[in-house]
Amino acid sequence: MPLKFFSYRQQLKSTMEKTRPLLILYATETGNALDAAERLGREAERRGCPVHILSLDEFDPSSLPCEKFVIFVVSTTGQGDTPNSMKAFWTFLLQRSLSRQWLEKTRYAVFGLGDSGYQKYNFVAKKLEKRLADLGGTAINEKGLGDDQHPSGYEGALDPWMSSLWTTLYNENPLFFPKGLDISASGIKMLHPPKVDITYLDSHEVHPQSSAEIDLKSFEKEIVRSRTMLSGNKSSDKSKPDCFLKMVKNQLISRPGCGKDVRHFEFEALSSTIKYEVGDVVEILPGQNPEAIDAFIMRCNLNPESYIIVKHRSSDDFPEDGVTNVPINLKRYIELTMDIASASPRRYFFEVMSFYASAQHEKERLEYFASPEGRDDLYQYNQKERRTVLEVLEDFPSVNMPFEWLVELIPPLKTRAFSISSSILAHPNQVHLTVSVVSWTTPFKRKRTGLCSSWLASLDPNQRVCIPAWFHKGSLPAPEPSLPLILIGPGTGCAPFRGFVEERALMESNPAPTSPILFFFGCRNEENDFLYKDFWALHSQKGKVLSEEKSGGFYVAFSRDQPQKVYVQHKMREQSAKVWDLLSKGAAVYVAGSSNNMPADVLAAFEDIVAEEGGVSREAAVRWLRMLEKGGKYHVEAWA
């Protein structure tokens, strides 16, 4: 089939008289909602409908009533939280001054991305749809709920939802899609040009760093420059690391050979002073395997010595900001922005690959993967096996994609977030992390490891490796010393609470009294993964912050040390009188750890305790805990 490129601007100009661009607004945390929004946009454009895709933090919410049709694609993060890019928009929508007729001329459709393994599955999409309806908006289509647990991921729900949406819009006004609904009948496959332009320069045209060892200031500029080019936006403080860290301790704290590799890391600042509070989160930009980088460059026939300037076509109208027009070494750009040996490519990557495959059998297989019929097989080949970009390219050797497409489509190298497990008061200018080195086996028995955790575990503290880091607030606000605490942190969920206990122990010498801490920890075996055993024992001694004499306590659930499995919720019920005593004295609850079943099981245990010890019905206990959460005294930080 012939390959044709067409200009978005030309298409937009020719169809503006027929229809306004379809507005697609998205809110994403990991990039999946953006992928879904772009897929919707591509499918609409293929049918002749111009689109305008914006992140919710780029959209003026006061102009929403001026929009006749709007599609929302929103993800749910953590325990039902809105993505950061949606927070300001959502706050605006909640204003009481907005009338019930505010959106009476606006029709909307909502697609949510979530994980049914979480308690508040697709909570953001559900509450957004309700609020839009409350403000007078009319739904074009029933909301779609994408589920990570589906055999085809969120696309298992997106495909039928999108088909239904296009049919509804077309039946209402055929001019929406001048090319009709069935675009497969034309026989011509079309491909947009890539969204990025790349200018290449030889090394003699720029002034590369002369020193073999790049100084921190130059490294910082490279990070800002590359990540600003990647986003296509003007440079911002978000691109610039808060500081650079060096590792000073890499300690295995689980028993060697037990099947779990849990590390205690300690870092010191190389640059500006570290600033954080207990409960905060640090994000780290991981390094990539040099061998994988070299293999990728060779596979794609790239020149590692060349310099590039990456510009997004959509940002042509933005003035130069002195960052995005400065060349960067091609190899450094790949190292700092393109996740070539960890993340799996998206479905569109396979579609674009099909246009550049010279071998017919590869072309046909790629076209099948990109089709609705091949969706499930693609999911098994790609997502389930966690194929990397490099592996996929090596599986299709006849594909020769332009670097512009690779820059656009390869998943960005993302920072990884970790709960901080130290107090800055106890360890000035240091930050400690408790990290489980992620590893698993795929359905086809291939060993996989987490990029950042395995990279950190491989670092030698004696080597000066510069680690870019960003600090920010998490879901666990730092508590006042006078606030009683009930902490539940099985496994590496104990990480933030190590900092809590360190800080409150330091405050014991202050004139003002500190309130007690009741801590429930859990692990599999006392001998294998009792993390920080000596630390907890020290602070549980008579008169210490976790001691019973202080009305606190430290209780451990070893789930595999007896025939009957015992978890933290069981230990909570055993100490129900103590738990209720602290709750009735105004204690705050903090829960951290795995997002699977633990947060829901812990909440159910609290409901039992409040009902039994408080002498109220189960329904009243549920309402009481809900009020505790609304009052800012029930906090959960969970991760997959």
PDB file of N, CA and C in Angstrom, residues 326-358:
ATOM      1  N   VAL A 326      20.189  25.095  22.043  1.00  0.00           N
ATOM      2  CA  VAL A 326      21.588  24.753  22.284  1.00  0.00           C
ATOM      3  C   VAL A 326      21.784  23.269  21.989  1.00  0.00           C
ATOM      4  N   PRO A 327      22.731  22.915  21.130  1.00  0.00           N
ATOM      5  CA  PRO A 327      22.902  21.499  20.761  1.00  0.00           C
ATOM      6  C   PRO A 327      23.320  20.636  21.957  1.00  0.00           C
ATOM      7  N   ILE A 328      22.982  19.361  21.863  1.00  0.00           N
ATOM      8  CA  ILE A 328      23.402  18.392  22.870  1.00  0.00           C
ATOM      9  C   ILE A 328      23.902  17.151  22.140  1.00  0.00           C
ATOM     10  N   ASN A 329      24.865  16.493  22.712  1.00  0.00           N
ATOM     11  CA  ASN A 329      25.399  15.271  22.120  1.00  0.00           C
ATOM     12  C   ASN A 329      24.300  14.219  21.999  1.00  0.00           C
ATOM     13  N   LEU A 330      24.230  13.577  20.824  1.00  0.00           N
ATOM     14  CA  LEU A 330      23.159  12.609  20.558  1.00  0.00           C
ATOM     15  C   LEU A 330      23.149  11.476  21.577  1.00  0.00           C
ATOM     16  N   LYS A 331      24.305  10.944  21.891  1.00  0.00           N
ATOM     17  CA  LYS A 331      24.371   9.842  22.844  1.00  0.00           C
ATOM     18  C   LYS A 331      23.899  10.286  24.222  1.00  0.00           C
ATOM     19  N   ARG A 332      24.281  11.494  24.642  1.00  0.00           N
ATOM     20  CA  ARG A 332      23.845  11.995  25.954  1.00  0.00           C
ATOM     21  C   ARG A 332      22.331  12.186  25.964  1.00  0.00           C
ATOM     22  N   TYR A 333      21.785  12.652  24.853  1.00  0.00           N
ATOM     23  CA  TYR A 333      20.335  12.846  24.775  1.00  0.00           C
ATOM     24  C   TYR A 333      19.613  11.522  24.993  1.00  0.00           C
ATOM     25  N   ILE A 334      20.107  10.476  24.334  1.00  0.00           N
ATOM     26  CA  ILE A 334      19.496   9.149  24.497  1.00  0.00           C
ATOM     27  C   ILE A 334      19.620   8.690  25.946  1.00  0.00           C
ATOM     28  N   GLU A 335      20.807   8.841  26.533  1.00  0.00           N
ATOM     29  CA  GLU A 335      21.044   8.391  27.911  1.00  0.00           C
ATOM     30  C   GLU A 335      20.118   9.076  28.895  1.00  0.00           C
ATOM     31  N   LEU A 336      19.827  10.360  28.674  1.00  0.00           N
ATOM     32  CA  LEU A 336      19.093  11.155  29.664  1.00  0.00           C
ATOM     33  C   LEU A 336      17.592  11.202  29.440  1.00  0.00           C
ATOM     34  N   THR A 337      17.121  10.809  28.255  1.00  0.00           N
ATOM     35  CA  THR A 337      15.694  11.005  27.978  1.00  0.00           C
ATOM     36  C   THR A 337      14.953   9.799  27.431  1.00  0.00           C
ATOM     37  N   MET A 338      15.640   8.836  26.801  1.00  0.00           N
ATOM     38  CA  MET A 338      14.946   7.765  26.090  1.00  0.00           C
ATOM     39  C   MET A 338      15.144   6.428  26.793  1.00  0.00           C
ATOM     40  N   ASP A 339      14.044   5.830  27.263  1.00  0.00           N
ATOM     41  CA  ASP A 339      14.102   4.567  28.002  1.00  0.00           C
ATOM     42  C   ASP A 339      14.145   3.414  26.998  1.00  0.00           C
ATOM     43  N   ILE A 340      15.358   3.049  26.586  1.00  0.00           N
ATOM     44  CA  ILE A 340      15.480   2.095  25.482  1.00  0.00           C
ATOM     45  C   ILE A 340      15.596   0.637  25.949  1.00  0.00           C
ATOM     46  N   ALA A 341      15.914   0.402  27.211  1.00  0.00           N
ATOM     47  CA  ALA A 341      16.152  -0.975  27.652  1.00  0.00           C
ATOM     48  C   ALA A 341      15.396  -1.333  28.923  1.00  0.00           C
ATOM     49  N   SER A 342      14.280  -0.623  29.184  1.00  0.00           N
ATOM     50  CA  SER A 342      13.476  -0.939  30.362  1.00  0.00           C
ATOM     51  C   SER A 342      11.985  -0.895  30.038  1.00  0.00           C
ATOM     52  N   ALA A 343      11.522   0.214  29.464  1.00  0.00           N
ATOM     53  CA  ALA A 343      10.100   0.381  29.176  1.00  0.00           C
ATOM     54  C   ALA A 343       9.703  -0.332  27.892  1.00  0.00           C
ATOM     55  N   SER A 344       8.435  -0.737  27.826  1.00  0.00           N
ATOM     56  CA  SER A 344       7.891  -1.352  26.614  1.00  0.00           C
ATOM     57  C   SER A 344       7.303  -0.277  25.709  1.00  0.00           C
ATOM     58  N   PRO A 345       7.479  -0.422  24.387  1.00  0.00           N
ATOM     59  CA  PRO A 345       6.901   0.572  23.472  1.00  0.00           C
ATOM     60  C   PRO A 345       5.380   0.473  23.434  1.00  0.00           C
ATOM     61  N   ARG A 346       4.754   1.566  22.990  1.00  0.00           N
ATOM     62  CA  ARG A 346       3.295   1.606  22.889  1.00  0.00           C
ATOM     63  C   ARG A 346       2.843   0.990  21.565  1.00  0.00           C
ATOM     64  N   ARG A 347       1.543   0.806  21.460  1.00  0.00           N
ATOM     65  CA  ARG A 347       0.957   0.178  20.269  1.00  0.00           C
ATOM     66  C   ARG A 347       1.283   0.968  18.993  1.00  0.00           C
ATOM     67  N   TYR A 348       1.274   2.296  19.078  1.00  0.00           N
ATOM     68  CA  TYR A 348       1.518   3.121  17.893  1.00  0.00           C
ATOM     69  C   TYR A 348       2.933   2.924  17.363  1.00  0.00           C
ATOM     70  N   PHE A 349       3.854   2.571  18.246  1.00  0.00           N
ATOM     71  CA  PHE A 349       5.227   2.306  17.834  1.00  0.00           C
ATOM     72  C   PHE A 349       5.253   1.191  16.777  1.00  0.00           C
ATOM     73  N   PHE A 350       4.455   0.164  16.991  1.00  0.00           N
ATOM     74  CA  PHE A 350       4.407  -0.971  16.059  1.00  0.00           C
ATOM     75  C   PHE A 350       3.768  -0.548  14.734  1.00  0.00           C
ATOM     76  N   GLU A 351       2.769   0.323  14.810  1.00  0.00           N
ATOM     77  CA  GLU A 351       2.133   0.805  13.586  1.00  0.00           C
ATOM     78  C   GLU A 351       3.126   1.597  12.739  1.00  0.00           C
ATOM     79  N   VAL A 352       3.863   2.503  13.371  1.00  0.00           N
ATOM     80  CA  VAL A 352       4.847   3.308  12.638  1.00  0.00           C
ATOM     81  C   VAL A 352       5.962   2.406  12.105  1.00  0.00           C
ATOM     82  N   MET A 353       6.384   1.422  12.913  1.00  0.00           N
ATOM     83  CA  MET A 353       7.408   0.486  12.444  1.00  0.00           C
ATOM     84  C   MET A 353       6.997  -0.206  11.142  1.00  0.00           C
ATOM     85  N   SER A 354       5.707  -0.499  11.022  1.00  0.00           N
ATOM     86  CA  SER A 354       5.241  -1.239   9.845  1.00  0.00           C
ATOM     87  C   SER A 354       5.498  -0.468   8.552  1.00  0.00           C
ATOM     88  N   PHE A 355       5.528   0.866   8.623  1.00  0.00           N
ATOM     89  CA  PHE A 355       5.776   1.672   7.429  1.00  0.00           C
ATOM     90  C   PHE A 355       7.247   1.635   7.010  1.00  0.00           C
ATOM     91  N   TYR A 356       8.109   1.248   7.933  1.00  0.00           N
ATOM     92  CA  TYR A 356       9.547   1.279   7.653  1.00  0.00           C
ATOM     93  C   TYR A 356      10.168  -0.114   7.613  1.00  0.00           C
ATOM     94  N   ALA A 357       9.341  -1.144   7.550  1.00  0.00           N
ATOM     95  CA  ALA A 357       9.841  -2.524   7.438  1.00  0.00           C
ATOM     96  C   ALA A 357      10.025  -2.876   5.964  1.00  0.00           C
ATOM     97  N   SER A 358      11.219  -3.295   5.600  1.00  0.00           N
ATOM     98  CA  SER A 358      11.476  -3.669   4.204  1.00  0.00           C
ATOM     99  C   SER A 358      11.162  -5.141   3.941  1.00  0.00           C
TER     100      SER A 358
END
